[in-house]
Every structure is written in C-alpha cells, then in structure tokens.
Coordinates of C-alpha atoms in Angstrom, one line a residue:
M1 CA 34.2 -21.0 -4.2
K2 CA 31.1 -22.5 -5.7
I3 CA 29.9 -24.1 -2.5
L4 CA 30.3 -20.8 -0.6
F5 CA 28.4 -19.1 -3.2
V6 CA 25.4 -21.3 -2.6
V7 CA 25.6 -21.0 1.3
T8 CA 25.8 -17.3 1.3
S9 CA 23.4 -16.4 -1.5
L10 CA 20.6 -19.0 -1.5
A11 CA 18.7 -17.4 1.7
L12 CA 18.0 -14.5 -0.6
Y13 CA 17.1 -16.0 -3.7
A14 CA 14.9 -18.5 -2.3
T15 CA 12.7 -15.7 -0.7
A16 CA 13.0 -13.1 -3.6
L17 CA 9.5 -13.3 -4.7
W18 CA 6.9 -10.8 -3.6
P19 CA 4.0 -11.5 -3.1
I20 CA 5.2 -15.0 -2.2
P21 CA 3.3 -17.6 -4.4
Q22 CA 0.9 -19.9 -2.7
L23 CA 3.0 -23.1 -3.6
Y24 CA 6.6 -22.7 -4.4
T25 CA 9.5 -25.2 -4.6
H26 CA 12.9 -24.5 -5.9
G27 CA 16.5 -25.8 -6.3
D28 CA 19.9 -24.0 -6.2
S29 CA 21.2 -24.4 -9.8
V30 CA 22.3 -21.4 -11.7
L31 CA 20.7 -20.7 -15.1
W32 CA 21.4 -17.4 -17.1
L33 CA 18.8 -15.6 -19.2
S34 CA 19.5 -15.2 -23.0
P35 CA 19.6 -11.8 -24.1
D36 CA 17.6 -13.1 -27.1
V37 CA 15.0 -14.9 -25.0
E38 CA 11.9 -15.8 -27.0
F39 CA 8.2 -15.7 -25.8
A40 CA 6.0 -18.1 -27.6
F41 CA 2.0 -18.6 -27.0
Q42 CA 0.3 -21.7 -27.4
P43 CA -2.0 -21.6 -29.1
S44 CA -1.2 -18.3 -30.8
L45 CA -2.7 -15.7 -28.5
R46 CA -4.2 -14.1 -31.6
S47 CA -6.5 -17.1 -31.9
T48 CA -8.2 -16.4 -28.5
A49 CA -11.0 -14.4 -27.3
H50 CA -8.7 -11.8 -26.0
V51 CA -8.1 -10.5 -29.6
S52 CA -11.8 -9.5 -29.5
M53 CA -11.4 -7.8 -26.0
I54 CA -8.5 -5.9 -27.0
H55 CA -10.2 -4.9 -30.6
Q56 CA -13.2 -3.6 -28.2
L57 CA -10.8 -1.6 -26.2
V58 CA -9.1 -0.1 -29.4
Q59 CA -12.4 1.0 -30.7
Y60 CA -13.7 2.3 -27.6
V61 CA -10.7 4.7 -26.9
D62 CA -10.5 5.7 -30.5
K63 CA -14.1 6.7 -30.4
W64 CA -13.7 8.8 -27.1
T65 CA -10.3 10.4 -27.9
G66 CA -10.8 11.0 -31.7
Q67 CA -7.6 9.5 -32.5
K68 CA -5.8 6.3 -32.8
Q69 CA -4.4 6.3 -29.3
L70 CA -3.9 3.7 -26.5
G71 CA -1.5 5.3 -24.0
S72 CA 1.8 6.9 -25.3
G73 CA 3.1 5.3 -28.6
T74 CA 1.1 2.2 -28.2
P75 CA -0.1 0.8 -31.5
S76 CA -3.9 1.0 -32.2
T77 CA -4.4 -2.6 -34.0
E78 CA -5.1 -5.5 -31.7
E79 CA -2.3 -7.5 -33.4
A80 CA 0.3 -4.9 -32.9
I81 CA -1.0 -4.4 -29.2
L82 CA -0.4 -8.1 -28.5
E83 CA 3.0 -7.8 -30.0
N84 CA 3.8 -4.6 -28.0
T85 CA 2.7 -6.4 -24.9
V86 CA 5.2 -9.3 -25.3
T87 CA 7.8 -6.9 -26.4
R88 CA 7.4 -4.7 -23.2
V89 CA 7.3 -7.8 -20.9
K90 CA 10.7 -9.0 -22.5
Q91 CA 12.4 -5.7 -22.1
S92 CA 11.2 -5.5 -18.7
I93 CA 12.5 -8.9 -17.4
V94 CA 16.0 -8.1 -19.3
T95 CA 16.4 -4.7 -18.1
S96 CA 14.6 -4.2 -14.7
Q97 CA 17.1 -6.2 -12.8
F98 CA 19.5 -5.3 -10.1
T99 CA 22.7 -6.4 -8.4
P100 CA 21.8 -7.4 -5.0
W101 CA 25.1 -6.3 -3.0
K102 CA 22.8 -4.8 -0.2
F103 CA 21.6 -8.1 0.9
Y104 CA 24.9 -9.7 1.9
P105 CA 27.7 -9.0 4.4
R106 CA 30.7 -7.1 3.1
G107 CA 33.2 -8.8 0.9
A108 CA 31.1 -12.0 0.8
P109 CA 30.7 -13.8 -2.5
Y110 CA 27.1 -13.8 -3.7
E111 CA 27.3 -14.4 -7.6
P112 CA 27.9 -17.2 -9.6
Q113 CA 31.1 -17.5 -11.4
T114 CA 31.3 -16.1 -14.9
N115 CA 34.1 -18.4 -16.2
A116 CA 32.1 -21.5 -16.2
S117 CA 29.8 -23.1 -18.9
K118 CA 26.4 -21.3 -18.9
I119 CA 23.0 -23.1 -19.3
L120 CA 20.7 -20.5 -21.2
I121 CA 17.1 -19.9 -20.8
R122 CA 16.2 -19.2 -24.5
N123 CA 12.4 -19.8 -24.7
V124 CA 9.6 -19.3 -22.5
L125 CA 6.3 -21.2 -23.6
I126 CA 2.9 -19.6 -22.4
Q127 CA 0.1 -21.8 -22.6
L128 CA -3.1 -19.7 -22.4
N129 CA -6.0 -22.1 -21.7
T130 CA -9.0 -19.8 -22.1
S131 CA -12.2 -21.5 -22.9
S132 CA -14.0 -18.0 -23.3
T133 CA -15.3 -17.1 -26.8
S134 CA -17.1 -13.9 -26.3
W135 CA -16.6 -10.5 -24.6
Q136 CA -19.5 -8.4 -24.2
S137 CA -17.8 -5.8 -21.8
F138 CA -14.4 -5.3 -20.0
S139 CA -16.7 -5.4 -17.0
L140 CA -16.2 -9.3 -17.3
I141 CA -12.6 -8.8 -16.3
N142 CA -14.0 -9.4 -12.7
E143 CA -14.9 -12.9 -13.4
L144 CA -11.4 -13.9 -15.1
D145 CA -9.3 -16.6 -13.3
E146 CA -6.0 -14.9 -12.3
S147 CA -4.4 -18.2 -11.5
Y148 CA -1.2 -19.5 -13.1
T149 CA 1.6 -22.3 -12.9
L150 CA 5.2 -21.6 -13.7
R151 CA 7.8 -24.4 -14.4
L152 CA 11.5 -23.7 -14.8
T153 CA 13.7 -26.9 -15.4
K154 CA 17.4 -27.3 -14.6
D155 CA 18.1 -27.3 -18.4
G156 CA 16.4 -23.9 -18.9
D157 CA 12.9 -25.0 -20.2
V158 CA 10.2 -22.5 -19.0
T159 CA 6.6 -23.3 -19.3
I160 CA 3.6 -21.0 -17.9
N161 CA 0.0 -22.0 -18.0
A162 CA -2.8 -19.7 -17.2
P163 CA -6.6 -19.7 -18.0
S164 CA -6.5 -15.8 -18.7
Y165 CA -4.3 -13.1 -19.7
L166 CA -4.4 -12.0 -16.2
G167 CA -2.8 -15.0 -15.2
V168 CA -0.1 -14.6 -17.8
L169 CA 0.8 -11.1 -16.6
H170 CA 1.1 -12.6 -13.1
A171 CA 3.3 -15.4 -14.1
L172 CA 5.5 -13.1 -16.0
E173 CA 5.9 -10.8 -13.2
T174 CA 6.9 -13.7 -10.9
F175 CA 9.2 -15.1 -13.6
S176 CA 11.2 -11.5 -13.7
Q177 CA 11.7 -11.7 -10.1
L178 CA 13.6 -14.9 -10.2
F179 CA 16.5 -12.8 -11.8
F180 CA 19.3 -10.5 -10.6
K181 CA 22.0 -8.7 -12.8
H182 CA 25.6 -9.8 -12.3
S183 CA 28.1 -7.1 -11.1
D184 CA 30.0 -7.8 -14.2
S185 CA 27.8 -6.1 -16.7
S186 CA 29.0 -8.4 -19.6
A187 CA 27.8 -11.5 -17.6
G188 CA 24.2 -10.9 -17.8
I189 CA 21.1 -11.8 -15.9
Y190 CA 20.9 -15.1 -13.8
T191 CA 18.8 -17.1 -11.3
A192 CA 20.2 -19.6 -8.8
L193 CA 16.9 -21.3 -7.9
A194 CA 16.4 -23.9 -10.6
P195 CA 14.6 -26.0 -10.8
V196 CA 11.3 -24.0 -10.0
E197 CA 7.8 -25.0 -9.6
I198 CA 5.1 -22.6 -8.7
S199 CA 1.3 -22.9 -8.5
D200 CA -0.2 -19.3 -7.6
Y201 CA -3.7 -17.9 -7.2
P202 CA -5.0 -14.8 -5.2
S203 CA -6.5 -15.2 -1.6
F204 CA -8.9 -12.3 -2.4
Q205 CA -10.5 -11.1 -5.6
H206 CA -10.2 -7.4 -5.0
R207 CA -6.8 -6.2 -4.2
G208 CA -7.0 -2.6 -4.3
L209 CA -5.6 1.1 -3.6
N210 CA -7.8 3.9 -3.0
M211 CA -6.1 7.0 -4.6
D212 CA -7.5 10.5 -3.6
I213 CA -6.9 12.8 -6.9
S214 CA -9.1 15.6 -5.8
R215 CA -7.5 17.2 -2.6
N216 CA -4.0 17.8 -4.3
V217 CA -3.0 17.7 -7.7
F218 CA -1.8 14.6 -9.6
S219 CA -1.3 14.0 -13.3
P220 CA -2.2 10.9 -15.3
A221 CA 1.6 10.1 -15.6
D222 CA 1.7 9.9 -11.7
I223 CA -1.3 7.5 -11.7
I224 CA 0.3 5.4 -14.7
R225 CA 3.5 5.1 -12.5
T226 CA 1.3 3.9 -9.6
I227 CA -0.5 1.3 -11.9
D228 CA 2.9 -0.1 -12.9
A229 CA 3.9 -0.5 -9.4
M230 CA 0.6 -2.0 -8.4
A231 CA 0.9 -4.6 -11.2
S232 CA 4.4 -5.5 -9.9
N233 CA 2.8 -6.4 -6.5
K234 CA -0.1 -8.3 -8.1
L235 CA -2.7 -5.4 -6.8
N236 CA -5.6 -5.5 -9.2
R237 CA -8.0 -2.5 -8.3
L238 CA -7.4 1.1 -8.5
H239 CA -10.2 3.1 -6.9
L240 CA -9.9 6.8 -8.2
H241 CA -11.5 9.1 -5.7
A242 CA -12.1 11.6 -8.5
T243 CA -13.8 14.5 -6.7
D244 CA -14.4 16.2 -3.5
A245 CA -15.2 19.3 -1.6
Q246 CA -11.9 21.0 -2.5
S247 CA -11.8 20.5 -6.1
W248 CA -13.5 18.8 -9.2
P249 CA -10.7 17.9 -11.5
L250 CA -12.7 15.5 -13.7
E251 CA -13.9 16.8 -17.2
I252 CA -17.7 16.0 -17.7
P253 CA -18.2 17.1 -21.4
S254 CA -21.8 17.7 -21.0
I255 CA -21.3 19.8 -18.0
P256 CA -18.2 21.6 -18.8
E257 CA -18.5 24.1 -16.0
L258 CA -17.8 21.4 -13.3
A259 CA -14.1 21.1 -14.1
A260 CA -13.6 24.6 -15.7
K261 CA -14.7 26.2 -12.3
G262 CA -14.1 23.4 -9.9
A263 CA -10.6 22.4 -10.6
Y264 CA -7.8 24.4 -8.8
Q265 CA -6.9 25.8 -12.2
A266 CA -7.4 25.3 -15.9
G267 CA -4.3 23.1 -16.4
Q268 CA -5.1 20.7 -13.6
V269 CA -8.1 19.0 -15.3
W270 CA -8.3 15.4 -16.1
T271 CA -9.6 15.3 -19.5
V272 CA -11.6 12.3 -21.3
T273 CA -8.5 11.4 -22.8
D274 CA -6.6 11.3 -19.7
L275 CA -9.1 9.1 -17.9
A276 CA -9.4 6.6 -21.0
T277 CA -5.7 6.4 -21.2
V278 CA -5.2 5.7 -17.5
Q279 CA -8.0 3.1 -17.5
S280 CA -6.8 1.3 -20.7
H281 CA -3.2 1.3 -19.3
G282 CA -4.7 -0.5 -16.3
L283 CA -6.3 -3.2 -18.4
F284 CA -3.0 -3.8 -20.0
R285 CA -1.1 -4.3 -16.6
G286 CA -4.0 -6.2 -14.9
V287 CA -5.2 -3.4 -13.0
N288 CA -9.0 -2.5 -13.0
V289 CA -9.4 1.3 -12.5
F290 CA -12.8 2.6 -11.3
L291 CA -14.1 5.9 -10.4
E292 CA -15.7 7.3 -7.2
I293 CA -17.8 10.4 -7.3
D294 CA -18.9 10.8 -3.5
L295 CA -22.4 11.7 -3.3
P296 CA -24.4 13.6 -1.6
G297 CA -21.4 14.6 0.9
H298 CA -18.1 15.9 -0.3
T299 CA -19.5 18.0 -3.1
A300 CA -18.8 21.5 -2.0
S301 CA -16.6 21.9 -5.3
V302 CA -19.8 21.8 -7.3
A303 CA -20.8 25.2 -5.9
H304 CA -18.6 27.0 -8.0
S305 CA -20.5 26.1 -11.2
F306 CA -24.0 25.5 -9.7
P307 CA -24.3 27.1 -6.3
E308 CA -27.9 26.5 -6.2
L309 CA -27.6 22.8 -5.9
I310 CA -25.4 23.1 -2.8
T311 CA -26.5 23.8 0.7
A312 CA -24.2 25.1 3.6
F313 CA -21.5 25.9 1.3
N314 CA -18.2 27.1 2.8
Q315 CA -19.7 28.1 6.3
E316 CA -17.0 29.9 8.1
P317 CA -15.7 30.1 10.5
H318 CA -18.0 27.2 11.6
W319 CA -17.2 24.7 9.0
V320 CA -16.8 21.9 11.4
T321 CA -20.6 22.0 12.4
Y322 CA -21.3 21.1 8.7
S323 CA -18.5 18.8 7.4
A324 CA -15.5 16.8 8.4
E325 CA -13.2 19.1 6.8
P326 CA -13.5 22.5 5.0
P327 CA -15.1 23.6 2.8
S328 CA -18.5 22.4 3.9
G329 CA -21.3 21.9 1.5
Q330 CA -23.5 18.9 0.3
L331 CA -25.9 18.3 -2.4
K332 CA -29.4 19.2 -1.6
L333 CA -31.7 16.2 -0.8
N334 CA -35.0 17.0 -2.0
S335 CA -34.3 19.4 -5.2
P336 CA -35.5 18.6 -8.6
A337 CA -32.5 20.5 -10.0
V338 CA -30.3 18.1 -8.1
V339 CA -32.2 15.2 -9.8
S340 CA -31.6 16.8 -13.2
F341 CA -27.8 17.2 -12.4
I342 CA -27.2 13.6 -11.5
D343 CA -29.0 12.5 -14.4
R344 CA -26.8 14.6 -16.7
L345 CA -23.6 13.7 -14.8
F346 CA -24.1 9.9 -14.7
A347 CA -25.5 9.9 -18.5
D348 CA -22.0 11.4 -19.3
V349 CA -19.5 9.4 -17.3
L350 CA -21.2 6.1 -16.9
P351 CA -21.0 5.0 -20.5
R352 CA -17.4 6.2 -20.8
T353 CA -16.4 4.1 -17.5
A354 CA -18.5 1.0 -18.0
P355 CA -16.3 -0.7 -20.7
Y356 CA -13.3 -0.6 -18.3
S357 CA -14.7 -1.9 -14.8
P358 CA -17.5 -3.7 -13.3
Y359 CA -17.9 -1.0 -10.5
F360 CA -18.8 2.4 -9.8
H361 CA -18.3 4.1 -6.4
T362 CA -21.2 6.5 -5.4
G363 CA -19.6 7.6 -2.1
G364 CA -22.1 8.2 0.7
D365 CA -19.4 8.7 3.6
E366 CA -19.6 11.6 6.2
V367 CA -22.9 12.8 5.4
N368 CA -23.6 15.5 7.7
A369 CA -27.0 16.1 8.9
N370 CA -26.5 19.8 10.2
V371 CA -26.3 21.1 6.7
Y372 CA -30.2 20.1 6.0
L373 CA -31.0 22.8 8.6
L374 CA -30.0 25.2 5.7
D375 CA -31.3 23.1 2.9
E376 CA -34.8 24.6 2.0
T377 CA -36.0 21.2 0.6
V378 CA -35.5 19.6 4.1
R379 CA -35.1 22.3 6.9
S380 CA -34.1 19.7 9.5
N381 CA -30.9 17.9 11.0
S382 CA -33.2 15.0 12.4
T383 CA -32.0 11.8 11.2
S384 CA -35.6 10.6 11.0
V385 CA -36.5 13.3 8.7
I386 CA -33.2 13.1 6.6
Q387 CA -33.3 9.4 6.2
P388 CA -36.3 9.1 3.7
F389 CA -34.8 11.7 1.6
L390 CA -31.5 10.0 1.7
Q391 CA -32.9 6.7 1.0
N392 CA -34.4 7.8 -2.1
F393 CA -31.5 9.6 -3.1
V394 CA -29.1 6.6 -3.0
L395 CA -31.8 4.1 -4.6
R396 CA -32.1 6.5 -7.5
L397 CA -28.3 6.6 -7.8
H398 CA -27.9 2.8 -7.7
D399 CA -30.7 2.4 -10.1
I400 CA -28.8 4.3 -12.7
V401 CA -25.7 2.6 -12.0
R402 CA -27.3 -0.8 -12.5
A403 CA -28.8 0.4 -15.7
A404 CA -25.3 1.1 -17.0
G405 CA -24.3 -2.5 -16.4
L406 CA -22.2 -1.6 -13.1
T407 CA -22.1 -2.8 -9.7
P408 CA -22.5 0.2 -7.0
I409 CA -19.9 0.5 -4.2
V410 CA -20.7 2.7 -1.2
W411 CA -19.2 3.6 2.1
E412 CA -20.3 1.8 5.2
E413 CA -22.2 4.7 6.8
L414 CA -25.4 4.4 4.5
L415 CA -25.8 0.9 5.7
L416 CA -24.6 1.0 9.3
D417 CA -25.4 4.6 10.5
W418 CA -28.3 5.7 8.2
N419 CA -29.7 2.0 8.0
L420 CA -30.7 2.7 4.6
T421 CA -32.3 -0.2 2.3
I422 CA -29.4 -1.2 0.0
G423 CA -29.6 -3.8 -2.8
H424 CA -27.4 -6.9 -1.9
D425 CA -25.5 -6.6 -5.1
V426 CA -24.1 -3.5 -3.9
L427 CA -20.4 -3.8 -2.4
I428 CA -19.9 -2.1 1.0
Q429 CA -16.7 -0.6 1.6
T430 CA -15.5 -0.4 5.2
W431 CA -13.2 2.0 6.8
R432 CA -13.7 2.8 10.4
S433 CA -13.1 -0.5 12.3
D434 CA -13.0 -4.4 12.2
D435 CA -16.6 -4.4 13.7
A436 CA -18.0 -2.3 10.9
L437 CA -16.5 -5.2 8.7
L438 CA -18.1 -7.8 10.7
Q439 CA -21.5 -6.0 10.9
T440 CA -21.7 -5.5 7.4
V441 CA -21.1 -9.2 6.5
Q442 CA -23.5 -10.2 9.4
K443 CA -26.2 -8.4 7.4
G444 CA -25.3 -10.5 4.4
Y445 CA -23.4 -7.8 2.2
K446 CA -20.4 -8.3 0.3
A447 CA -17.7 -6.2 1.7
L448 CA -14.1 -4.6 1.5
A449 CA -11.6 -4.3 4.3
G450 CA -9.1 -1.7 5.0
N451 CA -10.2 0.4 8.1
Y452 CA -8.0 3.5 9.1
N453 CA -6.4 1.8 12.1
N454 CA -4.4 -0.4 9.7
W455 CA -4.5 0.4 6.3
Y456 CA -4.7 4.4 5.9
L457 CA -1.3 5.2 4.4
D458 CA -2.0 9.2 5.1
C459 CA -2.2 8.6 8.9
G460 CA 0.4 9.8 11.1
H461 CA 2.0 12.7 9.5
G462 CA 0.4 15.3 11.5
Q463 CA -2.4 17.9 11.3
W464 CA -2.8 19.7 8.2
L465 CA -5.2 22.2 10.1
D466 CA -3.7 25.3 11.8
P467 CA -4.8 25.8 15.5
S468 CA -7.1 29.0 15.8
S469 CA -6.7 30.9 18.9
N470 CA -7.4 29.0 22.2
S471 CA -8.2 26.0 20.0
T472 CA -9.0 22.9 22.0
F473 CA -9.1 20.8 18.8
I474 CA -5.6 21.3 17.6
T475 CA -3.1 21.1 20.2
P476 CA 0.6 19.9 20.6
P477 CA 1.9 17.4 19.5
F478 CA -0.6 18.3 16.5
S479 CA -1.1 14.5 15.7
D480 CA -3.8 13.7 13.1
Y481 CA -6.9 11.7 14.0
C482 CA -5.6 8.3 12.8
A483 CA -1.9 8.6 14.2
P484 CA 0.4 7.0 14.5
I485 CA 1.8 6.3 11.0
K486 CA 1.1 2.8 9.7
N487 CA 4.6 1.3 9.4
W488 CA 4.5 -1.5 6.7
R489 CA 4.8 -4.1 9.6
Q490 CA 1.3 -2.9 11.0
I491 CA 0.0 -3.3 7.5
Y492 CA 1.4 -6.7 7.0
T493 CA 0.1 -8.2 10.1
F494 CA -3.5 -6.8 9.5
D495 CA -5.6 -9.8 8.8
P496 CA -8.8 -9.0 7.1
L497 CA -10.5 -12.1 8.0
A498 CA -9.4 -12.2 11.7
N499 CA -12.7 -11.1 13.2
I500 CA -14.8 -12.8 10.7
P501 CA -16.6 -16.0 11.1
E502 CA -15.8 -18.8 8.6
D503 CA -19.1 -19.0 7.2
L504 CA -19.1 -15.3 6.4
A505 CA -15.5 -15.1 5.0
H506 CA -16.6 -15.6 1.4
L507 CA -18.4 -12.1 1.8
V508 CA -15.2 -10.2 2.3
L509 CA -14.3 -10.0 -1.4
G510 CA -10.7 -8.4 -0.4
G511 CA -9.8 -4.7 0.6
E512 CA -8.1 -1.5 -0.1
V513 CA -5.2 0.6 1.2
H514 CA -6.1 4.3 1.1
M515 CA -4.0 7.2 0.2
W516 CA -5.9 10.4 1.1
A517 CA -4.3 13.5 -0.2
E518 CA -4.5 16.2 2.3
L519 CA -0.6 16.1 2.8
T520 CA 0.2 13.9 -0.2
D521 CA 1.0 15.3 -3.8
A522 CA 2.8 14.2 -6.8
V523 CA 6.2 15.1 -5.1
N524 CA 5.9 12.5 -2.1
L525 CA 3.3 10.1 -3.5
D526 CA 5.8 7.3 -4.3
A527 CA 7.3 7.5 -0.7
R528 CA 4.0 7.4 0.9
L529 CA 2.6 4.6 -1.0
W530 CA 5.7 2.1 -1.4
P531 CA 6.8 -0.1 -0.1
R532 CA 3.8 0.0 2.4
A533 CA 1.1 -0.6 -0.2
A534 CA 3.2 -3.7 -1.1
A535 CA 2.8 -5.1 2.3
A536 CA -1.1 -5.1 1.8
A537 CA -0.6 -6.6 -1.5
E538 CA 0.9 -9.8 0.1
V539 CA -1.8 -9.9 2.4
L540 CA -4.3 -9.8 -0.2
W541 CA -2.7 -12.2 -2.6
S542 CA -0.9 -14.6 -0.4
G543 CA -3.1 -14.4 2.5
S544 CA -2.4 -13.7 6.1
T545 CA -1.5 -17.4 6.6
D546 CA 0.6 -19.8 4.7
V547 CA -0.6 -23.1 3.1
H548 CA 0.1 -24.8 6.6
G549 CA -2.0 -22.3 8.5
E550 CA 0.8 -20.6 10.0
R551 CA 0.6 -16.8 10.4
R552 CA 3.1 -14.8 8.1
Q553 CA 5.7 -13.2 10.2
C554 CA 7.4 -9.8 9.4
V555 CA 11.0 -11.2 10.1
H556 CA 10.3 -13.5 7.0
A557 CA 9.1 -10.7 4.9
T558 CA 11.6 -7.9 5.5
R559 CA 14.3 -8.9 2.8
R560 CA 11.7 -9.9 0.3
L561 CA 10.1 -6.5 0.7
A562 CA 13.3 -4.9 0.4
V563 CA 14.1 -6.6 -2.7
M564 CA 10.6 -5.5 -4.2
R565 CA 11.6 -2.0 -3.2
E566 CA 14.8 -2.2 -5.2
R567 CA 12.9 -3.4 -8.0
L568 CA 10.4 -0.5 -7.9
V569 CA 13.2 2.2 -7.8
L570 CA 14.5 0.6 -11.0
Q571 CA 11.0 1.2 -12.4
G572 CA 11.3 5.0 -11.6
V573 CA 9.2 4.8 -8.4
G574 CA 10.6 6.6 -5.4
A575 CA 9.8 3.9 -2.9
A576 CA 11.1 4.5 0.6
P577 CA 13.7 2.1 2.1
V578 CA 12.7 -0.9 4.2
Q579 CA 15.7 -1.1 6.5
M580 CA 19.2 0.5 6.4
V581 CA 21.9 -1.2 4.2
W582 CA 23.7 -2.5 7.4
C583 CA 20.5 -4.3 8.6
L584 CA 20.0 -5.9 5.1
Q585 CA 23.8 -6.9 4.9
N586 CA 23.6 -8.4 8.4
E587 CA 20.6 -10.5 8.4
G588 CA 19.1 -11.0 11.9
S589 CA 20.9 -8.4 13.7
C590 CA 18.4 -5.7 13.5
M591 CA 16.0 -7.3 16.0
L592 CA 14.6 -6.6 19.6

C-alpha cells in the first residue's frame, strides 16, 4: 500500500508549487507538520534594519490616520508587528491547506498512512542575512534582493536563508505550498517531498497587476483580498489606476471637492486612511502599491468640481470625436489654473504615497487632439501645435514627481506617438503591441510589458456600449475591441522578451496584467483576476523558459495552477476553475 501511495501521488506533490522555483529538487519521504511548529529568526529579526523600516511605517500611518492603526487589528509597535507577522504566517501554513482529492482517480489511494510512526517538522529556522543598516524611505523596497533558499531534510529540519524580509516572505509562501491536509482531520498536515532543496529568485523585478478602481466601485477590502492573492503568487507591484473620466474616488484633503463631487456617491470615496491601510498592508505582504492619476486625458471627472479646468466635457452625442470612451473631457494644456491645480494635487498626494513606493504613474495615454479645438488656450487639433504644450505639461509633472523622490511612469503614447522628450529615468508602460515594447527599449528606455493582445484580463467579455440607431460601430456579435478573452494559456505562453534583442533585455523590468473595470466590479472581480493573473505571475517570477532553456508548456502547468486555485479559494478568493474535476482526476485525458 505504501508503494502504491508513492506511485499515484508523487506526480502532484512534485509539481505542486506555483510559481515553480528556479532550482528545485525533492525526494519522496513523508513528513508531518507539528501543530506547535515554531519559527525562529537568526539573528533576531529585531536586531536588523527592518525594525527601523517598520518603525517608520508605524509613525507614518499614525501621522496620517490620527490613530494607532496598521490594518485591521494590527498592533502599532514594531516589536508587536514582527510577532504578529510570524503568527500570521504560522496560522496560514497550518490552516490554509486542502485535501487534494480532485487530483486523483476515483478510489485511488493518495494519502500517507496515519497508523505509522510520524516524523514531525517542529522548527523552522529563518536566517535573515541583511547587510542594510539604514532605511531612508520605503521607496528602497525596490532595491531589496527577493531571493531565498529553502532546505527541508528527511529528519524534518527546515532552514530558510534570505537577504531581505521579502525573500523570507517568498520562502514561507513556498514552504506552505509543500503541504496538504489529510482527509482524516485528526491526522494533520503532511508533505511527501522530503528532502527538499530550493534556490529561488525572480526573473523580473516588476511583477505587477494594474487594477482600475475608478470605473466601477471597489472597496479597500476588495483590494486587500487581491493583495493577499498576489502575495501567494509572488506578484509584487499593485498599480492602482485611481481616477478616470467616469469617477474620482480618491480623497485629496487639500482639494476635498474632487472626491466629494467626483465620486459616484459619498460612500464610495477612498479616504486617506483607506489608501494608507491598503499600501501598508501591501508592504507586509511584499506587494508595493503605487498610484496612477492619469493626466492630462481621462480627467473628465474633475469637471464636476472644477469645470473651468476641463475642455470638451461630456460632448454628446459625439463623444467618440473627443475621447476613447464617455464622458469626454481633458485638462486644458496652457492654463495657469491647471498649473495651480496640479501643484495643489501633487503637493497633497505625493508626500503621502512616497514612503510606500518608488513610483508614481502620471498616465498620458489616449490624449485626444480634437478636444484642444475647444480649449481656448490652444484652439487647434494639430499635433505640431499641441506637442509643445504637452511637452511642457509632462516635463513639469515629472519634475514635481522627482522632487518628491519618486520615479515617474507613463504610458507609451507620450514617447512613441507624441515624440516627447522624456527623461531616461522614466519607466515606460507599453500596452498596444510587442512592437511598442521593442521600440521603447530601442530608444534606450526602461519598459514594462503587458499588451492587450495577451495580458488584458478585461478583454473578450463583450461590448459595454449600446448600439445607436444604424450603428456601424457596435454590431453583432457585439465583441469588444480586444476580443477574444485571454485564457490562462494565452497569458502563460506570452514571453515578454520574445521580440527583444538580448542586449536590450535588461531594459524590460517586467510587466503587468491589466484589469480595466468597465465590466468588472467587486462581485465578479476575483473570477476575472484569478487564476489568470497567476499565469502571468509564473512568467514574471520563473521566466518563460526553464533552467535548461526550454519553453515552459501549458500541459506541465495545468495541474499546478489548479492546485493554486484551490489554495486561493481557501483564502476566500473566488477564483475560477482551471479544469473540470474529471480532467484533474484523469491526468492527460483532456488533451487534443
């Protein structure tokens, strides 16, 4: 019976990790996790520079919220926070496990015997080998080494080694994925993989999700749940597209009218406390949360409070002449009042976000030239006339962002379409094609991948626009512009570097999958995101090829991704299934 268990179960256990580590060997011995497992740091975590980092965070959040708060119920002293972090991880490993019956044929034995003597994992030693002695800002999180090693012996000894707390978080996540819960609830949690040797590190620095929180309504709790799922998949950048033409949910205390009049309604405002709570939660999960305020386009919602700043606001019925989607409206390009508005806006928001992130995204996509025919400060739709005004506008934005100690991010059009002069410190986010990514790095710029042909999670769900009488734009079968839907396999087989010369590959810092929210809200968010975002996570962490240079194949990922889906569901994430149960129970039978 023991031999049969090994034969039928080892295939799953050997491939249960997501994303797959860079270097990974394992055996087939069974170990059980002690309910009283202890986690010990060497040297004491309280003796490292990370105490200083956490202390700064506590002071910062206290300052802006006016109370002792760091997420729901979290203690506000650095020592208590560290203890809370270890407790949370321990509870997660012990409780967030499942019985993997879905992955084996009906009636097949797949679990270790419970009547045999057990070797217990009683201690996990975490060696944090940081050499840092000073933290000036949380923006330095961008410079931390995320690598780790994990060793589990046949005797149950566990050693984690990492140069930063991020590496520790990643290692603990990998460690937790080695285990499953026995169907006999009294038996406990086990792994059938000992001994284990893992050496792991990310293929890309920037592994992100772009989340639109402006077109539909999302609460901070929705985003916190998303952050937890991202951390499980080793995604480390959450790009919050915080404002757009349709609504301005972001509270700006120095300009309270923006959210008071620009949000869909009063109860749908992201307060200063909400944002700080989400960003600090991200830090403790290894997810860097940064903001995008899209300028000068996508700003029609500003007109609800400051109509004098916006040109071509809500031009009906011909909005399509003036914008990519309704309502139309952009900031005027040569207005002293707009300059003053930007100064007030950035003076408020940048100091609040700077301690949490090295980035601030200033947008710049889909700037419509026709609106400036109606702008009394420009009166032209000629690109040759508009370009100098746009150049000055963007340069000024980026000077302000740099002065706050942040790195600007912009959408590709400013560089590739408008031919603006942009500092080479600016990170260019590409979204329209592989060729756009190539053009960007050929110009010597650092870039993010993730174009709509591969990594737009909102695509393929159909039109959200209604057809007008005799419409030639919206016709059956009412597909959206970027259809079809991007199945996880499409996302998984996208190689960000496929079109990039080897000598320019270092300029591709990573990429983001995108969730635009025209047809997504809090109700269907999880199923739209997961497990498809997890497919991108493995591309960005593990790379599109293995250590032997072979392309990763979907057939080798399906069951591992399905296991990750089960783990996400246990976390309270409504992730969609990867395959029906019959396919999972009959490996290799659902192929064509």
